[in-house]
Amino acid sequence: MGCVQSFRELCDRPKKTNVRISLPAVCIVWETAMIILFGIFIRYDDNSDSHWIDDRKETNKSDMENEFYFRYPSFQDVHVMIFVGFGFLMTFLKRYSFGAVGFNFLIAAFGLQWALLMQGWFGSLGPDGKIRIGVESLINADFCVASCLIAYGAVLGKVSAVQLMVMTLFGITLFAVEEHIIIHIIHAKDAGGSMVIHTFGAYYGLFISWMLYRPNLNQSSRLQCSVYHSDVFAMIGTLFLWMFWPSFNSAIADHGDGQHRAAINTYLALASTVLTTVAMSSLFQKHGKLDMVHIQNSTLAGGVAVGTAAEFMLMPYGSLIVGFCCGIISTLGYIYLTPFMEKYLKIQDTCGIHNLHAMPGVIGGIVGAITAAAATESVYGVEGLKETFDFVGDMSPTKQGGYQAAALCVAICFGVGGGILVGCVLRLPIWGDPADDSCFDDEHYWELPQDEESTQPVLQYNNHMRNKDVIETNFNMQQT
Amino acid sequence: MGCVQSFRELCDRPKKTNVRISLPAVCIVWETAMIILFGIFIRYDDNSDSHWIDDRKETNKSDMENEFYFRYPSFQDVHVMIFVGFGFLMTFLKRYSFGAVGFNFLIAAFGLQWALLMQGWFGSLGPDGKIRIGVESLINADFCVASCLIAYGAVLGKVSAVQLMVMTLFGITLFAVEEHIIIHIIHAKDAGGSMVIHTFGAYYGLFISWMLYRPNLNQSSRLQCSVYHSDVFAMIGTLFLWMFWPSFNSAIADHGDGQHRAAINTYLALASTVLTTVAMSSLFQKHGKLDMVHIQNSTLAGGVAVGTAAEFMLMPYGSLIVGFCCGIISTLGYIYLTPFMEKYLKIQDTCGIHNLHAMPGVIGGIVGAITAAAATESVYGVEGLKETFDFVGDMSPTKQGGYQAAALCVAICFGVGGGILVGCVLRLPIWGDPADDSCFDDEHYWELPQDEESTQPVLQYNNHMRNKDVIETNFNMQQT
Amino acid sequence: MGCVQSFRELCDRPKKTNVRISLPAVCIVWETAMIILFGIFIRYDDNSDSHWIDDRKETNKSDMENEFYFRYPSFQDVHVMIFVGFGFLMTFLKRYSFGAVGFNFLIAAFGLQWALLMQGWFGSLGPDGKIRIGVESLINADFCVASCLIAYGAVLGKVSAVQLMVMTLFGITLFAVEEHIIIHIIHAKDAGGSMVIHTFGAYYGLFISWMLYRPNLNQSSRLQCSVYHSDVFAMIGTLFLWMFWPSFNSAIADHGDGQHRAAINTYLALASTVLTTVAMSSLFQKHGKLDMVHIQNSTLAGGVAVGTAAEFMLMPYGSLIVGFCCGIISTLGYIYLTPFMEKYLKIQDTCGIHNLHAMPGVIGGIVGAITAAAATESVYGVEGLKETFDFVGDMSPTKQGGYQAAALCVAICFGVGGGILVGCVLRLPIWGDPADDSCFDDEHYWELPQDEESTQPVLQYNNHMRNKDVIETNFNMQQT
């Protein structure tokens, strides 16, 4: 801790938010690198290459058997979650909507290119040294980006665009390694990414936030709140995440019953979460009023927690139970844990991702492990069991359960370790992040339109007081 | 009426909007009940169970033949309509956007669970006493919820969340019975639910509103209007409903040409409605200005009215005619009928669901009956006629037309009867609804963010008066 | 120019914005005409007619082979782009959000009906004189409408609804002819419509705007800017366009690998554009702040530019390069070209469609020509080459490249010529367009809600001064 402390002091120089050189430089250099690397490595896969017609004729397939038709509708739903869902969910702050939706856009667009490369190198590098991409690769790239957007939630309003780009570059690199270990080495199943995406992403973000702890953040507290319409904007994000979560969890599940079951389980878990979230939110507030923060966030916890087990035979009531618990835990997290973490653990978590992604993600990993361990041939069918878990050799459900638990640990370790590491890098005083008294403010990174207030009163007076002396009125206003 | 009157007086005690005990209690108890009932009754169907692989191998099916791929894209569109469409359509009120989108969210999430059970018990209870659910069940559950959200439109801003939950519980129960009678006993066809969903839902809501008549509602009139941005939010709802309505009407239509035709008919009817709505809105306003209320609502009437006949051979021009008429009728309804109903019939209809759902729904039922009665083998083809109407035995188009008309009557009766019954229950003074002078106000049920006005002037002064003494300015402000 | 000048003077009579007679008349007359023409000409195609069952049984097809399942998810995505994407993209003006989203709605709904007819007459008129429509026709109608919505971007805030209707009527007529020449006579390929839709639409709009030049438009400059929340609304449009652009470019591409490849290419081009847009926006602003105008618009340029070549073997890195260049060019266009065009060329381009559609569209046409000319059998495969370009007879890639270039010229000519022609018509002083000092203002065409400012201070005082004399406060307010 002493070492960390001194490093912190080293980095605490006066802040300069001008990113006029660094941001364009980073964008241009990295995009150029992407073009070169894509030129060397990335090609269309069998289903998207124009040679597909030969393949199709040989195997006497219908056009419909193209992977595109199995996955594309789900892909588009996931795409909406990434850009509109995550983007608008973070617009709740009164003066950080541009940053929320705009930086989300930037890092997602960058991240998905890097993800295609990283996931390709680890997952699907062919014998000719080429990565073959198709619609499933696009979904996986979007998933990979999701983990970095989750991490963004923890540091929302406190970092610059350049920091976010660096955070995304490292985050996606770590993600690809972690995913490779979990999916291809441990052979755990994680269709909806409770562990791979949510647990990793959340701890990654939380520990970056811990490294970037700002003792004087209360100087920005006047801006760390919402206004009426910004809360409504955030509901757009919430609802698109909520509605399309069944597609998220089923997007890369097995064709047929796998995708079908994953969608049903997620649909049910989310519905259940809404009710317990509302119950807790009302119960723990004076006068029983609901808190928009809970409705915007905790209602999604069920989708996170059901991710790993979504394609298993979790049973409809099982999904409801998972959602039930997560709604309660997540809402209580917002009420008790977030203030506690900020005060005692020095983790400032702007969007409360610990409650929305970390805890439900861990629960999801555990539920997945238990469900896998409890799988039987009588429930799944002989073929169904093999198909669902991709069993090879002497693999058994019990063993699979253990592997799932191991996978969860890997995800947490990568999140914590990666977060501390990248947090160190981001403390360097070269990234253009805002000072403690100017966080949560778009003004430092965006050309803002004139304030409504400075023009509309004049407008209003023009409308309603045409007979009076407008200049005098304005003069009076400045006096009051 | 005397009895109703005295019952009214009995119920008119002073209102208390604190729902801190009742709302959490209702949510937790009902969600627990859902878990138990799901545990007893609900299982995956053939297409979503892991045994599907055996079935598929036996019948030599492709993965693509899984029901999931026929219905899932439509399901997601319907899902967006339910949560974003209905939710945002009701955000037009200046201070009830949280309630509109939040309570919509709550009752939809609750309703769909209860709908899965109710529709299962009536429709698909297997010989083993289990309900088998798949993607079509999810669509049907969303449909069922839609009828309750329509009813919510009539009482928007005047009821508490607990009342809405009760209203939804009864509404879905009634819906399931009504649907069972119409679809399985009368054998009427209603793919888009003009009768089953819209007519029933609208009359259910209107008669609840009649039972809950508030003579002094004008005390809340300062809040029963929109502001500029709330109207733009409402357009999000309008457009997502409008765009995805073809999916709504085609979601559970017959595979292949049935779904295809339903989508085309709905697309055309809606396009036509927009033009006549604009025409009427402009014609009946001073200076020819358009009214946002009409654009937000009446443009959707064509989709409602074409619901029943969408999968029939209505012909493209037929769809246009239906849309043409409904745009006119619905807009005139907003201009003349809604004020009339409020003044003379004592039905206070916040969103004007009578114009958007009730009248177009009835028209849709009539169009369906006529189209069915006029069906001929020359138009449909011998096989096509049987397939489209699922004729068994000596059924004929003329008979089918009569049955369709009967179904419409059933829907209206259930709506009116159910509305009166449930309205009685909701008058009990235990539900925490707001007093007449505090309707349409989020303040009673939501933790609201600080008013923009109370913080932004400070911001503005900081920006524009940096050379002056900011502290003095703030001091002065606090004095006023 | 002299002739144009005198015609201009002729038309510059005082403006009257009352459209109470003209707008309803146009809507009703045209919709009636649509019904009659649809009655005469439009029928369901094989896949949406109830006779399909016979066809299916004969050919032993699966239900899944219905064209509906190949195209419907893409159609819905395109539909969202047309109504929410284009509509909300234009809501950025502080007081023209109703007009942006509302008139967009009106002309799209009208345009798609007229497009079905026009495209049918030119493209698919059967031997029996009937037009057969299916889901692909709906997509094509939406595409056709897109070109007119692009044109709307140039004249946003400066025209009346009646003018827009006229502009759409002519625009769609011209589009259908232009498309027929490009696709069916020249046999150029243009799946994503870089030339057919974007280039044509943009020049059509720009030259209408040139004809409608308003020398005193600066009198409305107080309203030609955004406010904070209107910029957030516009991001909804941006993101839905951005996310669903892969569906736009792949919607009518060849089944299977064609659609698959088009989606991948578009996804990559768009991702690349975001990075260079951000780079340029930051680099050319003081202090490196980002400009929302660029983020809202230029990020989409890559999707436009990759349209023609999307289904070719452009290669993933090729897509990135196209996006890279377009992000730079489009952003620089906003910074330098738009002011230049307004000052020296007298083209007032409200949304900057020259930067978002015209330049990227032309680039797209050139990229398409080069890619086609460079196609080889080694890259595409023997069958693949024929399939991708629909080669018949002695057609060769080099020739195809030349035809593609010719098609680009046709698109530009139709845009410029059509724009000048229709611009002349729209200068007639009968259309109810606003005067130069009242552009960009919803007040002339919409019933606006009371200003927030005039009601909310009262609200605020009520909340915060309950201990004081509220009546006195209000009295004081009315005095000032």
CSV table of C-alpha atoms in Angstrom, one decimal, chain A residues 41-281:
chain,number,residue,atom,x,y,z
A,41,PHE,CA,-4.8,-11.6,-40.8
A,42,ILE,CA,-8.6,-11.2,-41.4
A,43,ARG,CA,-10.5,-13.0,-44.2
A,44,TYR,CA,-14.2,-14.0,-44.7
A,45,ASP,CA,-15.2,-17.4,-43.4
A,46,ASP,CA,-16.8,-20.1,-45.4
A,47,ASN,CA,-20.3,-18.8,-44.9
A,48,SER,CA,-19.5,-15.2,-46.0
A,49,ASP,CA,-17.0,-15.9,-48.8
A,50,SER,CA,-18.3,-16.0,-52.4
A,51,HIS,CA,-17.0,-19.6,-52.7
A,52,TRP,CA,-19.9,-20.6,-50.5
A,53,ILE,CA,-22.0,-21.4,-53.5
A,54,ASP,CA,-19.6,-24.3,-54.4
A,55,ASP,CA,-19.8,-25.6,-50.9
A,56,ARG,CA,-23.6,-25.3,-50.9
A,57,LYS,CA,-24.0,-27.1,-54.2
A,58,GLU,CA,-21.7,-29.9,-53.0
A,59,THR,CA,-23.5,-30.5,-49.7
A,60,ASN,CA,-26.9,-29.8,-51.3
A,61,LYS,CA,-27.7,-27.3,-48.6
A,62,SER,CA,-30.4,-24.7,-48.7
A,63,ASP,CA,-29.5,-21.0,-48.6
A,64,MET,CA,-31.2,-21.0,-45.2
A,65,GLU,CA,-28.5,-23.1,-43.7
A,66,ASN,CA,-26.1,-20.2,-43.9
A,67,GLU,CA,-25.0,-19.3,-40.4
A,68,PHE,CA,-26.2,-15.7,-41.2
A,69,TYR,CA,-29.8,-16.7,-40.7
A,70,PHE,CA,-29.2,-18.5,-37.4
A,71,ARG,CA,-27.5,-15.6,-35.8
A,72,TYR,CA,-28.1,-12.3,-37.5
A,73,PRO,CA,-31.3,-11.3,-35.7
A,74,SER,CA,-29.6,-12.0,-32.4
A,75,PHE,CA,-26.5,-10.1,-33.5
A,76,GLN,CA,-28.5,-7.0,-34.3
A,77,ASP,CA,-30.2,-7.2,-30.9
A,78,VAL,CA,-26.8,-7.5,-29.2
A,79,HIS,CA,-25.5,-4.6,-31.3
A,80,VAL,CA,-28.4,-2.4,-30.0
A,81,MET,CA,-27.6,-3.4,-26.4
A,82,ILE,CA,-23.9,-2.3,-26.9
A,83,PHE,CA,-24.5,1.0,-28.5
A,84,VAL,CA,-28.0,2.2,-27.4
A,85,GLY,CA,-28.3,0.0,-24.3
A,86,PHE,CA,-25.0,0.7,-22.5
A,87,GLY,CA,-24.8,4.2,-24.1
A,88,PHE,CA,-28.1,5.5,-22.8
A,89,LEU,CA,-28.0,3.6,-19.5
A,90,MET,CA,-25.2,6.0,-18.6
A,91,THR,CA,-26.9,9.2,-19.7
A,92,PHE,CA,-28.5,9.6,-16.3
A,93,LEU,CA,-26.0,12.3,-15.1
A,94,LYS,CA,-27.3,15.8,-15.6
A,95,ARG,CA,-24.3,17.1,-17.6
A,96,TYR,CA,-22.6,14.0,-18.8
A,97,SER,CA,-25.0,12.6,-21.4
A,98,PHE,CA,-22.7,13.5,-24.3
A,99,GLY,CA,-19.8,11.8,-22.7
A,100,ALA,CA,-21.9,8.8,-21.8
A,101,VAL,CA,-23.3,8.1,-25.2
A,102,GLY,CA,-20.4,9.5,-27.2
A,103,PHE,CA,-17.5,7.9,-25.5
A,104,ASN,CA,-19.4,4.7,-25.3
A,105,PHE,CA,-19.8,4.9,-29.1
A,106,LEU,CA,-16.1,5.6,-29.5
A,107,ILE,CA,-14.7,2.8,-27.4
A,108,ALA,CA,-17.2,0.3,-28.6
A,109,ALA,CA,-16.3,1.1,-32.3
A,110,PHE,CA,-12.6,0.8,-31.5
A,111,GLY,CA,-12.9,-2.2,-29.2
A,112,LEU,CA,-14.8,-4.4,-31.7
A,113,GLN,CA,-12.0,-4.2,-34.2
A,114,TRP,CA,-9.4,-5.1,-31.7
A,115,ALA,CA,-11.6,-7.8,-30.4
A,116,LEU,CA,-11.9,-9.4,-33.8
A,117,LEU,CA,-8.1,-9.6,-34.0
A,118,MET,CA,-7.5,-10.8,-30.4
A,119,GLN,CA,-10.3,-13.3,-30.4
A,120,GLY,CA,-9.2,-14.5,-33.8
A,121,TRP,CA,-5.6,-15.0,-32.7
A,122,PHE,CA,-6.6,-17.0,-29.7
A,123,GLY,CA,-9.6,-18.8,-31.0
A,124,SER,CA,-9.8,-19.3,-34.7
A,125,LEU,CA,-6.4,-18.8,-36.3
A,126,GLY,CA,-6.3,-21.1,-39.3
A,127,PRO,CA,-3.4,-23.2,-40.5
A,128,ASP,CA,-2.6,-20.5,-43.1
A,129,GLY,CA,-2.3,-17.9,-40.4
A,130,LYS,CA,-5.6,-16.2,-41.3
A,131,ILE,CA,-8.5,-15.4,-39.1
A,132,ARG,CA,-11.9,-16.3,-40.7
A,133,ILE,CA,-14.7,-14.0,-39.6
A,134,GLY,CA,-18.5,-14.4,-39.9
A,135,VAL,CA,-21.5,-13.3,-38.0
A,136,GLU,CA,-20.6,-15.3,-34.9
A,137,SER,CA,-17.3,-13.4,-34.8
A,138,LEU,CA,-19.2,-10.1,-34.9
A,139,ILE,CA,-21.3,-11.2,-31.9
A,140,ASN,CA,-18.2,-12.3,-30.0
A,141,ALA,CA,-16.6,-9.0,-30.7
A,142,ASP,CA,-19.6,-7.2,-29.4
A,143,PHE,CA,-19.5,-9.4,-26.3
A,144,CYS,CA,-15.9,-8.6,-25.8
A,145,VAL,CA,-16.6,-4.9,-26.0
A,146,ALA,CA,-19.4,-5.2,-23.5
A,147,SER,CA,-16.9,-6.1,-20.8
A,148,CYS,CA,-15.1,-2.8,-21.4
A,149,LEU,CA,-18.3,-0.8,-21.4
A,150,ILE,CA,-19.2,-2.4,-18.1
A,151,ALA,CA,-15.8,-1.2,-16.8
A,152,TYR,CA,-16.5,2.3,-18.2
A,153,GLY,CA,-19.5,2.4,-15.9
A,154,ALA,CA,-17.3,2.5,-12.8
A,155,VAL,CA,-15.2,5.4,-14.0
A,156,LEU,CA,-17.9,7.3,-15.8
A,157,GLY,CA,-17.3,11.0,-15.7
A,158,LYS,CA,-13.9,10.8,-14.2
A,159,VAL,CA,-11.7,9.9,-17.1
A,160,SER,CA,-10.8,11.3,-20.5
A,161,ALA,CA,-11.5,9.7,-23.9
A,162,VAL,CA,-7.8,8.8,-24.2
A,163,GLN,CA,-7.8,6.9,-20.9
A,164,LEU,CA,-10.9,5.1,-22.1
A,165,MET,CA,-9.2,4.0,-25.3
A,166,VAL,CA,-6.2,2.7,-23.3
A,167,MET,CA,-8.5,1.0,-20.9
A,168,THR,CA,-10.3,-0.6,-23.8
A,169,LEU,CA,-7.2,-1.8,-25.5
A,170,PHE,CA,-5.9,-3.5,-22.4
A,171,GLY,CA,-9.4,-4.7,-21.4
A,172,ILE,CA,-10.0,-6.5,-24.7
A,173,THR,CA,-6.5,-8.0,-24.7
A,174,LEU,CA,-7.1,-9.4,-21.2
A,175,PHE,CA,-10.6,-10.5,-22.1
A,176,ALA,CA,-9.4,-12.5,-25.1
A,177,VAL,CA,-6.8,-14.3,-22.9
A,178,GLU,CA,-9.3,-14.9,-20.1
A,179,GLU,CA,-12.0,-16.1,-22.5
A,180,HIS,CA,-9.5,-18.5,-24.2
A,181,ILE,CA,-8.6,-20.0,-20.9
A,182,ILE,CA,-12.2,-20.4,-19.7
A,183,ILE,CA,-13.7,-21.6,-22.9
A,184,HIS,CA,-11.0,-23.5,-24.7
A,185,ILE,CA,-8.7,-24.7,-21.9
A,186,ILE,CA,-11.0,-25.2,-19.0
A,187,HIS,CA,-13.9,-26.1,-21.3
A,188,ALA,CA,-16.4,-24.2,-19.2
A,189,LYS,CA,-19.7,-23.2,-20.8
A,190,ASP,CA,-20.7,-19.6,-20.6
A,191,ALA,CA,-23.2,-18.7,-23.3
A,192,GLY,CA,-24.4,-15.5,-21.7
A,193,GLY,CA,-21.0,-14.5,-20.3
A,194,SER,CA,-21.9,-14.2,-16.6
A,195,MET,CA,-18.3,-15.0,-15.8
A,196,VAL,CA,-16.4,-14.2,-18.9
A,197,ILE,CA,-18.1,-10.8,-19.6
A,198,HIS,CA,-19.8,-9.5,-16.5
A,199,THR,CA,-17.6,-10.7,-13.7
A,200,PHE,CA,-14.4,-9.9,-15.5
A,201,GLY,CA,-15.6,-6.6,-16.8
A,202,ALA,CA,-17.0,-5.4,-13.5
A,203,TYR,CA,-13.9,-6.2,-11.4
A,204,TYR,CA,-11.7,-4.8,-14.1
A,205,GLY,CA,-13.6,-1.5,-13.9
A,206,LEU,CA,-13.8,-1.5,-10.1
A,207,PHE,CA,-10.1,-2.0,-9.5
A,208,ILE,CA,-9.3,0.6,-12.1
A,209,SER,CA,-11.6,3.0,-10.2
A,210,TRP,CA,-9.8,2.0,-7.0
A,211,MET,CA,-6.5,2.8,-8.5
A,212,LEU,CA,-7.8,6.2,-9.7
A,213,TYR,CA,-9.4,7.0,-6.3
A,214,ARG,CA,-10.2,10.7,-6.1
A,215,PRO,CA,-10.3,11.9,-2.5
A,216,ASN,CA,-11.9,15.2,-3.4
A,217,LEU,CA,-14.6,13.9,-5.7
A,218,ASN,CA,-17.2,15.5,-3.5
A,219,GLN,CA,-16.2,18.8,-5.1
A,220,SER,CA,-18.0,17.6,-8.2
A,221,SER,CA,-21.0,16.4,-6.3
A,222,ARG,CA,-23.3,19.1,-7.7
A,223,LEU,CA,-23.0,17.4,-11.0
A,224,GLN,CA,-23.2,13.8,-9.8
A,225,CYS,CA,-26.9,13.6,-9.9
A,226,SER,CA,-29.6,13.4,-12.5
A,227,VAL,CA,-32.3,15.7,-13.8
A,228,TYR,CA,-35.8,14.6,-14.7
A,229,HIS,CA,-35.2,14.2,-18.4
A,230,SER,CA,-31.8,12.6,-18.1
A,231,ASP,CA,-33.4,9.9,-16.0
A,232,VAL,CA,-35.9,9.3,-18.8
A,233,PHE,CA,-33.1,9.0,-21.3
A,234,ALA,CA,-31.4,6.5,-19.1
A,235,MET,CA,-34.6,4.4,-19.2
A,236,ILE,CA,-34.1,4.0,-23.0
A,237,GLY,CA,-30.9,2.3,-22.2
A,238,THR,CA,-32.4,0.2,-19.5
A,239,LEU,CA,-35.3,-1.0,-21.6
A,240,PHE,CA,-33.2,-1.9,-24.6
A,241,LEU,CA,-30.9,-3.9,-22.5
A,242,TRP,CA,-33.7,-5.5,-20.7
A,243,MET,CA,-35.7,-6.4,-23.8
A,244,PHE,CA,-32.8,-7.7,-25.8
A,245,TRP,CA,-31.1,-9.6,-23.0
A,246,PRO,CA,-32.7,-12.9,-24.2
A,247,SER,CA,-30.9,-12.4,-27.5
A,248,PHE,CA,-27.6,-11.6,-25.6
A,249,ASN,CA,-27.7,-14.9,-23.7
A,250,SER,CA,-28.9,-16.9,-26.7
A,251,ALA,CA,-26.8,-15.3,-29.4
A,252,ILE,CA,-24.0,-17.9,-29.4
A,253,ALA,CA,-25.9,-20.8,-27.8
A,254,ASP,CA,-26.3,-24.0,-29.7
A,255,HIS,CA,-28.5,-24.0,-32.7
A,256,GLY,CA,-32.1,-25.0,-32.1
A,257,ASP,CA,-33.1,-25.9,-28.6
A,258,GLY,CA,-30.1,-24.3,-27.1
A,259,GLN,CA,-30.9,-20.8,-28.4
A,260,HIS,CA,-34.5,-21.4,-27.7
A,261,ARG,CA,-34.0,-22.4,-24.1
A,262,ALA,CA,-31.5,-19.6,-23.4
A,263,ALA,CA,-34.0,-17.0,-24.6
A,264,ILE,CA,-36.9,-18.4,-22.4
A,265,ASN,CA,-34.7,-18.6,-19.3
A,266,THR,CA,-33.5,-15.1,-19.6
A,267,TYR,CA,-36.9,-13.7,-20.4
A,268,LEU,CA,-38.2,-15.2,-17.2
A,269,ALA,CA,-35.3,-14.3,-14.9
A,270,LEU,CA,-35.6,-10.7,-16.0
A,271,ALA,CA,-39.3,-10.5,-15.4
A,272,SER,CA,-38.8,-11.8,-11.9
A,273,THR,CA,-36.1,-9.4,-11.1
A,274,VAL,CA,-38.3,-6.4,-11.9
A,275,LEU,CA,-40.7,-7.3,-9.2
A,276,THR,CA,-38.2,-7.8,-6.4
A,277,THR,CA,-36.3,-4.7,-7.4
A,278,VAL,CA,-39.5,-2.6,-7.1
A,279,ALA,CA,-40.2,-4.3,-3.8
A,280,MET,CA,-36.8,-3.5,-2.3
A,281,SER,CA,-36.6,0.0,-3.7
